[in-house]
Amino acid sequence: DGGITQSPKYLFRKEGQNVTLSCEQNLNHDAMYWYRQDPGQGLRLIYYSQIVNDFQKGDIAEGYSVSREKKESFPLTVTSAQKNPTAFYLCASSHDRNQPQHFGDGTRLSIL
Amino acid sequence: SQQGEEDPQALSIQEGENATMNCSYKTSINNLQWYRQNSGRGLVHLILIRSNEREKHSGRLRVTLDTSKKSSSLLITASRAADTASYFCATDGNQAGTALIFGKGTTLSVSS
């Protein structure tokens, strides 16, 4: 079955540590996205990529970094510069920016 | 940047009743989409309505779009307990190179 997979489901970060969240899709979608969701809030865009080897900052990119070396993969690194990383992180993909997005089941990141 | 704003923030109804959620947005759009999110899960696409459409149906879902008022509504008829979830509208902002912008959502509770 085609879909989008995020791992791990739960992740814990120590102070000063970088952590990487994985996102893989086998839908053959060109575009991929990372969102952050805080309790009772909507989705805020961190980064998005419309094609391999290209990505753009979203509204809250500070403290995060991404890469898009393969069409199927769009990992997100939460760096130590992100002072409030505790949140639910969602990855999505779509054929292009105007098409419906398919979401993974998220990674919940907490600080130890 | 928050484009869509859903109203109400929370809605509680009995099974069998209809549920109506509204979304207002600020700039012109190519299309507007509605998504559903069950607790702790990723979003699931429900329906996409283009700017030149006024109404669209999918099963028990009915979406309307009024571009003159920059607003949309999602009607769920004959609600079931399984419809309990958060519902988000998302707009494309009608600007090249931008991603979808999500609202903060309406939390629907359907009790049996």
PDB file of C-alpha atoms in Angstrom:
ATOM      1  CA  ASP A   1       0.000   0.000   0.000  1.00  0.00           C
ATOM      2  CA  GLY A   2       1.198   3.482  -0.817  1.00  0.00           C
ATOM      3  CA  GLY A   3       1.624   5.859   2.032  1.00  0.00           C
ATOM      4  CA  ILE A   4       3.807   8.105   4.086  1.00  0.00           C
ATOM      5  CA  THR A   5       5.746   6.826   7.094  1.00  0.00           C
ATOM      6  CA  GLN A   6       7.125   8.830   9.967  1.00  0.00           C
ATOM      7  CA  SER A   7       9.515   7.476  12.556  1.00  0.00           C
ATOM      8  CA  PRO A   8       9.940   7.272  15.416  1.00  0.00           C
ATOM      9  CA  LYS A   9       6.461   7.747  16.877  1.00  0.00           C
ATOM     10  CA  TYR A  10       7.910   9.153  20.115  1.00  0.00           C
ATOM     11  CA  LEU A  11      11.264  10.901  20.539  1.00  0.00           C
ATOM     12  CA  PHE A  12      13.043  12.452  23.478  1.00  0.00           C
ATOM     13  CA  ARG A  13      15.710  15.133  23.246  1.00  0.00           C
ATOM     14  CA  LYS A  14      18.293  16.127  25.788  1.00  0.00           C
ATOM     15  CA  GLU A  15      19.488  19.687  26.189  1.00  0.00           C
ATOM     16  CA  GLY A  16      21.985  20.679  23.498  1.00  0.00           C
ATOM     17  CA  GLN A  17      21.196  17.669  21.351  1.00  0.00           C
ATOM     18  CA  ASN A  18      20.165  17.568  17.712  1.00  0.00           C
ATOM     19  CA  VAL A  19      17.561  14.992  16.723  1.00  0.00           C
ATOM     20  CA  THR A  20      16.367  13.873  13.309  1.00  0.00           C
ATOM     21  CA  LEU A  21      12.829  12.881  12.417  1.00  0.00           C
ATOM     22  CA  SER A  22      12.353  10.565   9.490  1.00  0.00           C
ATOM     23  CA  CYS A  23       9.725  10.895   6.757  1.00  0.00           C
ATOM     24  CA  GLU A  24       9.457   8.499   3.826  1.00  0.00           C
ATOM     25  CA  GLN A  25       6.797   8.309   1.107  1.00  0.00           C
ATOM     26  CA  ASN A  26       6.159   5.822  -1.682  1.00  0.00           C
ATOM     27  CA  LEU A  27       3.402   7.811  -3.370  1.00  0.00           C
ATOM     28  CA  ASN A  28       5.741   9.214  -6.029  1.00  0.00           C
ATOM     29  CA  HIS A  29       4.876  12.723  -4.868  1.00  0.00           C
ATOM     30  CA  ASP A  30       7.133  15.631  -5.830  1.00  0.00           C
ATOM     31  CA  ALA A  31       6.229  17.900  -2.908  1.00  0.00           C
ATOM     32  CA  MET A  32       6.856  17.203   0.783  1.00  0.00           C
ATOM     33  CA  TYR A  33       6.167  19.256   3.902  1.00  0.00           C
ATOM     34  CA  TRP A  34       6.948  19.451   7.606  1.00  0.00           C
ATOM     35  CA  TYR A  35       4.472  20.939  10.084  1.00  0.00           C
ATOM     36  CA  ARG A  36       4.536  21.561  13.785  1.00  0.00           C
ATOM     37  CA  GLN A  37       1.352  21.229  15.842  1.00  0.00           C
ATOM     38  CA  ASP A  38       1.074  22.477  19.416  1.00  0.00           C
ATOM     39  CA  PRO A  39      -1.842  21.496  21.710  1.00  0.00           C
ATOM     40  CA  GLY A  40      -5.117  23.025  20.555  1.00  0.00           C
ATOM     41  CA  GLN A  41      -3.406  24.708  17.648  1.00  0.00           C
ATOM     42  CA  GLY A  42      -3.445  24.349  13.917  1.00  0.00           C
ATOM     43  CA  LEU A  43      -0.521  23.328  11.766  1.00  0.00           C
ATOM     44  CA  ARG A  44       2.393  25.665  11.271  1.00  0.00           C
ATOM     45  CA  LEU A  45       4.665  25.116   8.301  1.00  0.00           C
ATOM     46  CA  ILE A  46       8.348  24.539   9.083  1.00  0.00           C
ATOM     47  CA  TYR A  47       9.821  23.668   5.675  1.00  0.00           C
ATOM     48  CA  TYR A  48       8.574  22.421   2.353  1.00  0.00           C
ATOM     49  CA  SER A  49      10.147  20.995  -0.760  1.00  0.00           C
ATOM     50  CA  GLN A  50       8.582  21.069  -4.210  1.00  0.00           C
ATOM     51  CA  ILE A  51      11.264  18.974  -5.864  1.00  0.00           C
ATOM     52  CA  VAL A  52      14.417  17.015  -5.084  1.00  0.00           C
ATOM     53  CA  ASN A  53      17.401  19.127  -3.968  1.00  0.00           C
ATOM     54  CA  ASP A  54      15.208  22.164  -3.363  1.00  0.00           C
ATOM     55  CA  PHE A  55      13.373  23.362  -0.260  1.00  0.00           C
ATOM     56  CA  GLN A  56      11.944  26.574   1.169  1.00  0.00           C
ATOM     57  CA  LYS A  57      11.507  27.910   4.670  1.00  0.00           C
ATOM     58  CA  GLY A  58       8.026  28.046   6.115  1.00  0.00           C
ATOM     59  CA  ASP A  59       6.719  30.303   8.854  1.00  0.00           C
ATOM     60  CA  ILE A  60       8.754  28.812  11.717  1.00  0.00           C
ATOM     61  CA  ALA A  61      11.997  27.489  10.193  1.00  0.00           C
ATOM     62  CA  GLU A  62      14.360  28.849  12.855  1.00  0.00           C
ATOM     63  CA  GLY A  63      16.035  26.039  14.789  1.00  0.00           C
ATOM     64  CA  TYR A  64      15.180  23.417  12.157  1.00  0.00           C
ATOM     65  CA  SER A  65      16.964  22.063   9.086  1.00  0.00           C
ATOM     66  CA  VAL A  66      15.971  19.688   6.267  1.00  0.00           C
ATOM     67  CA  SER A  67      17.416  17.923   3.254  1.00  0.00           C
ATOM     68  CA  ARG A  68      15.823  16.487   0.134  1.00  0.00           C
ATOM     69  CA  GLU A  69      18.394  14.255  -1.531  1.00  0.00           C
ATOM     70  CA  LYS A  70      15.846  11.664  -2.648  1.00  0.00           C
ATOM     71  CA  LYS A  71      12.295  12.038  -3.867  1.00  0.00           C
ATOM     72  CA  GLU A  72      11.044   9.589  -1.250  1.00  0.00           C
ATOM     73  CA  SER A  73      12.715  11.113   1.802  1.00  0.00           C
ATOM     74  CA  PHE A  74      12.507  14.444   3.626  1.00  0.00           C
ATOM     75  CA  PRO A  75      14.161  14.225   7.066  1.00  0.00           C
ATOM     76  CA  LEU A  76      13.792  17.043   9.582  1.00  0.00           C
ATOM     77  CA  THR A  77      16.517  17.885  12.093  1.00  0.00           C
ATOM     78  CA  VAL A  78      15.539  19.722  15.247  1.00  0.00           C
ATOM     79  CA  THR A  79      18.687  21.501  16.321  1.00  0.00           C
ATOM     80  CA  SER A  80      19.758  22.695  19.764  1.00  0.00           C
ATOM     81  CA  ALA A  81      18.925  26.214  18.563  1.00  0.00           C
ATOM     82  CA  GLN A  82      15.229  25.341  18.771  1.00  0.00           C
ATOM     83  CA  LYS A  83      14.531  26.286  22.372  1.00  0.00           C
ATOM     84  CA  ASN A  84      10.979  24.983  22.576  1.00  0.00           C
ATOM     85  CA  PRO A  85      10.940  21.781  20.525  1.00  0.00           C
ATOM     86  CA  THR A  86       8.214  19.929  22.434  1.00  0.00           C
ATOM     87  CA  ALA A  87       5.421  19.420  19.902  1.00  0.00           C
ATOM     88  CA  PHE A  88       3.742  17.006  17.516  1.00  0.00           C
ATOM     89  CA  TYR A  89       5.514  16.960  14.140  1.00  0.00           C
ATOM     90  CA  LEU A  90       3.658  16.014  10.983  1.00  0.00           C
ATOM     91  CA  CYS A  91       5.089  15.216   7.574  1.00  0.00           C
ATOM     92  CA  ALA A  92       2.992  15.352   4.412  1.00  0.00           C
ATOM     93  CA  SER A  93       3.368  14.926   0.675  1.00  0.00           C
ATOM     94  CA  SER A  94       1.418  15.854  -2.447  1.00  0.00           C
ATOM     95  CA  HIS A  95       1.767  15.842  -6.232  1.00  0.00           C
ATOM     96  CA  ASP A  96       2.037  19.631  -6.182  1.00  0.00           C
ATOM     97  CA  ARG A  97       1.103  22.552  -3.956  1.00  0.00           C
ATOM     98  CA  ASN A  98      -2.514  22.675  -5.170  1.00  0.00           C
ATOM     99  CA  GLN A  99      -3.271  18.985  -4.663  1.00  0.00           C
ATOM    100  CA  PRO A 100      -4.483  17.242  -1.483  1.00  0.00           C
ATOM    101  CA  GLN A 101      -1.789  16.379   1.009  1.00  0.00           C
ATOM    102  CA  HIS A 102      -1.251  12.929   2.468  1.00  0.00           C
ATOM    103  CA  PHE A 103      -0.052  12.894   6.046  1.00  0.00           C
ATOM    104  CA  GLY A 104       1.999  10.545   8.166  1.00  0.00           C
ATOM    105  CA  ASP A 105       0.922   9.694  11.696  1.00  0.00           C
ATOM    106  CA  GLY A 106       3.341  12.090  13.298  1.00  0.00           C
ATOM    107  CA  THR A 107       6.260  12.106  15.724  1.00  0.00           C
ATOM    108  CA  ARG A 108       5.791  13.418  19.250  1.00  0.00           C
ATOM    109  CA  LEU A 109       8.979  15.098  20.481  1.00  0.00           C
ATOM    110  CA  SER A 110       9.598  15.828  24.142  1.00  0.00           C
ATOM    111  CA  ILE A 111      12.491  17.296  26.111  1.00  0.00           C
ATOM    112  CA  LEU A 112      14.111  15.236  28.849  1.00  0.00           C
TER     113      LEU A 112
ATOM    114  CA  SER B   1       0.733  33.410   8.745  1.00  0.00           C
ATOM    115  CA  GLN B   2      -2.790  32.167   9.508  1.00  0.00           C
ATOM    116  CA  GLN B   3      -5.009  32.254   6.440  1.00  0.00           C
ATOM    117  CA  GLY B   4      -8.031  30.217   7.493  1.00  0.00           C
ATOM    118  CA  GLU B   5      -9.951  30.623  10.720  1.00  0.00           C
ATOM    119  CA  GLU B   6     -12.508  27.999  11.704  1.00  0.00           C
ATOM    120  CA  ASP B   7     -15.614  28.718  13.707  1.00  0.00           C
ATOM    121  CA  PRO B   8     -16.671  27.480  16.195  1.00  0.00           C
ATOM    122  CA  GLN B   9     -13.523  26.310  17.985  1.00  0.00           C
ATOM    123  CA  ALA B  10     -15.481  23.453  19.563  1.00  0.00           C
ATOM    124  CA  LEU B  11     -18.825  21.837  18.820  1.00  0.00           C
ATOM    125  CA  SER B  12     -20.697  19.164  20.784  1.00  0.00           C
ATOM    126  CA  ILE B  13     -23.726  17.400  19.331  1.00  0.00           C
ATOM    127  CA  GLN B  14     -25.734  14.189  19.643  1.00  0.00           C
ATOM    128  CA  GLU B  15     -25.566  11.347  17.178  1.00  0.00           C
ATOM    129  CA  GLY B  16     -27.924  11.883  14.282  1.00  0.00           C
ATOM    130  CA  GLU B  17     -27.676  15.669  14.394  1.00  0.00           C
ATOM    131  CA  ASN B  18     -26.008  17.752  11.708  1.00  0.00           C
ATOM    132  CA  ALA B  19     -22.710  19.540  12.359  1.00  0.00           C
ATOM    133  CA  THR B  20     -21.727  22.764  10.604  1.00  0.00           C
ATOM    134  CA  MET B  21     -18.261  24.272  10.711  1.00  0.00           C
ATOM    135  CA  ASN B  22     -17.215  27.513   9.078  1.00  0.00           C
ATOM    136  CA  CYS B  23     -13.930  28.750   7.695  1.00  0.00           C
ATOM    137  CA  SER B  24     -12.976  32.314   6.793  1.00  0.00           C
ATOM    138  CA  TYR B  25      -9.839  33.308   4.899  1.00  0.00           C
ATOM    139  CA  LYS B  26      -8.113  36.524   3.923  1.00  0.00           C
ATOM    140  CA  THR B  27      -6.629  36.400   0.428  1.00  0.00           C
ATOM    141  CA  SER B  28      -7.820  35.096  -2.928  1.00  0.00           C
ATOM    142  CA  ILE B  29      -7.470  31.352  -3.470  1.00  0.00           C
ATOM    143  CA  ASN B  30      -7.275  28.698  -6.165  1.00  0.00           C
ATOM    144  CA  ASN B  31      -8.918  26.096  -3.966  1.00  0.00           C
ATOM    145  CA  LEU B  32      -9.920  25.364  -0.392  1.00  0.00           C
ATOM    146  CA  GLN B  33      -9.548  21.983   1.272  1.00  0.00           C
ATOM    147  CA  TRP B  34     -11.011  20.372   4.374  1.00  0.00           C
ATOM    148  CA  TYR B  35      -9.137  17.840   6.495  1.00  0.00           C
ATOM    149  CA  ARG B  36      -9.990  15.699   9.485  1.00  0.00           C
ATOM    150  CA  GLN B  37      -7.661  14.718  12.338  1.00  0.00           C
ATOM    151  CA  ASN B  38      -8.375  12.019  14.883  1.00  0.00           C
ATOM    152  CA  SER B  39      -6.633  12.473  18.224  1.00  0.00           C
ATOM    153  CA  GLY B  40      -2.913  11.737  18.006  1.00  0.00           C
ATOM    154  CA  ARG B  41      -3.014  10.927  14.291  1.00  0.00           C
ATOM    155  CA  GLY B  42      -2.158  12.638  11.030  1.00  0.00           C
ATOM    156  CA  LEU B  43      -4.636  14.627   8.971  1.00  0.00           C
ATOM    157  CA  VAL B  44      -6.839  12.971   6.384  1.00  0.00           C
ATOM    158  CA  HIS B  45      -8.018  14.862   3.308  1.00  0.00           C
ATOM    159  CA  LEU B  46     -11.823  15.078   3.044  1.00  0.00           C
ATOM    160  CA  ILE B  47     -12.705  17.323   0.143  1.00  0.00           C
ATOM    161  CA  LEU B  48     -11.272  19.976  -2.180  1.00  0.00           C
ATOM    162  CA  ILE B  49     -13.400  22.748  -3.649  1.00  0.00           C
ATOM    163  CA  ARG B  50     -12.071  25.008  -6.396  1.00  0.00           C
ATOM    164  CA  SER B  51     -12.579  28.750  -6.443  1.00  0.00           C
ATOM    165  CA  ASN B  52     -15.041  28.491  -9.356  1.00  0.00           C
ATOM    166  CA  GLU B  53     -17.228  25.951  -7.520  1.00  0.00           C
ATOM    167  CA  ARG B  54     -19.960  26.882  -5.064  1.00  0.00           C
ATOM    168  CA  GLU B  55     -20.888  23.524  -3.576  1.00  0.00           C
ATOM    169  CA  LYS B  56     -19.485  20.013  -3.425  1.00  0.00           C
ATOM    170  CA  HIS B  57     -20.729  16.775  -1.909  1.00  0.00           C
ATOM    171  CA  SER B  58     -18.999  13.625  -0.737  1.00  0.00           C
ATOM    172  CA  GLY B  59     -21.134  11.073   1.086  1.00  0.00           C
ATOM    173  CA  ARG B  60     -22.444  12.784   4.247  1.00  0.00           C
ATOM    174  CA  LEU B  61     -20.215  15.810   3.671  1.00  0.00           C
ATOM    175  CA  ARG B  62     -21.340  18.996   1.992  1.00  0.00           C
ATOM    176  CA  VAL B  63     -18.951  21.890   1.424  1.00  0.00           C
ATOM    177  CA  THR B  64     -19.906  25.348   0.234  1.00  0.00           C
ATOM    178  CA  LEU B  65     -17.643  28.158  -0.879  1.00  0.00           C
ATOM    179  CA  ASP B  66     -18.467  31.857  -1.093  1.00  0.00           C
ATOM    180  CA  THR B  67     -15.477  33.655  -2.595  1.00  0.00           C
ATOM    181  CA  SER B  68     -17.184  37.070  -2.293  1.00  0.00           C
ATOM    182  CA  LYS B  69     -17.296  36.596   1.488  1.00  0.00           C
ATOM    183  CA  LYS B  70     -14.060  34.626   1.597  1.00  0.00           C
ATOM    184  CA  SER B  71     -15.746  31.862   3.544  1.00  0.00           C
ATOM    185  CA  SER B  72     -16.520  28.156   3.375  1.00  0.00           C
ATOM    186  CA  SER B  73     -18.645  25.787   5.395  1.00  0.00           C
ATOM    187  CA  LEU B  74     -18.464  22.061   6.038  1.00  0.00           C
ATOM    188  CA  LEU B  75     -21.705  20.284   6.858  1.00  0.00           C
ATOM    189  CA  ILE B  76     -21.683  16.731   8.213  1.00  0.00           C
ATOM    190  CA  THR B  77     -25.164  15.242   8.100  1.00  0.00           C
ATOM    191  CA  ALA B  78     -26.497  12.544  10.428  1.00  0.00           C
ATOM    192  CA  SER B  79     -23.375  12.632  12.614  1.00  0.00           C
ATOM    193  CA  ARG B  80     -21.976   9.487  14.184  1.00  0.00           C
ATOM    194  CA  ALA B  81     -19.757   9.000  17.210  1.00  0.00           C
ATOM    195  CA  ALA B  82     -16.976   8.062  14.768  1.00  0.00           C
ATOM    196  CA  ASP B  83     -17.091  11.607  13.353  1.00  0.00           C
ATOM    197  CA  THR B  84     -15.547  12.867  16.595  1.00  0.00           C
ATOM    198  CA  ALA B  85     -12.341  14.590  15.475  1.00  0.00           C
ATOM    199  CA  SER B  86     -10.810  17.960  14.691  1.00  0.00           C
ATOM    200  CA  TYR B  87     -11.594  19.492  11.308  1.00  0.00           C
ATOM    201  CA  PHE B  88      -9.304  21.939   9.527  1.00  0.00           C
ATOM    202  CA  CYS B  89      -9.679  24.082   6.468  1.00  0.00           C
ATOM    203  CA  ALA B  90      -6.647  24.875   4.332  1.00  0.00           C
ATOM    204  CA  THR B  91      -6.153  27.369   1.541  1.00  0.00           C
ATOM    205  CA  ASP B  92      -3.469  27.685  -1.078  1.00  0.00           C
ATOM    206  CA  GLY B  93      -3.128  31.464  -0.885  1.00  0.00           C
ATOM    207  CA  ASN B  94      -3.109  31.761  -4.693  1.00  0.00           C
ATOM    208  CA  GLN B  95       0.603  32.562  -4.733  1.00  0.00           C
ATOM    209  CA  ALA B  96       3.152  30.585  -6.684  1.00  0.00           C
ATOM    210  CA  GLY B  97       5.675  28.768  -4.547  1.00  0.00           C
ATOM    211  CA  THR B  98       3.648  28.781  -1.349  1.00  0.00           C
ATOM    212  CA  ALA B  99       2.269  25.795   0.516  1.00  0.00           C
ATOM    213  CA  LEU B 100      -1.182  25.263   2.043  1.00  0.00           C
ATOM    214  CA  ILE B 101      -2.072  27.395   5.034  1.00  0.00           C
ATOM    215  CA  PHE B 102      -4.129  25.672   7.739  1.00  0.00           C
ATOM    216  CA  GLY B 103      -6.546  27.149  10.231  1.00  0.00           C
ATOM    217  CA  LYS B 104      -6.639  26.228  13.931  1.00  0.00           C
ATOM    218  CA  GLY B 105      -9.493  23.788  13.496  1.00  0.00           C
ATOM    219  CA  THR B 106     -12.884  22.954  14.960  1.00  0.00           C
ATOM    220  CA  THR B 107     -13.042  20.143  17.504  1.00  0.00           C
ATOM    221  CA  LEU B 108     -16.230  18.131  17.024  1.00  0.00           C
ATOM    222  CA  SER B 109     -17.562  15.792  19.710  1.00  0.00           C
ATOM    223  CA  VAL B 110     -20.458  13.514  18.814  1.00  0.00           C
ATOM    224  CA  SER B 111     -22.006  11.682  21.727  1.00  0.00           C
ATOM    225  CA  SER B 112     -24.194   8.607  21.479  1.00  0.00           C
TER     226      SER B 112
END
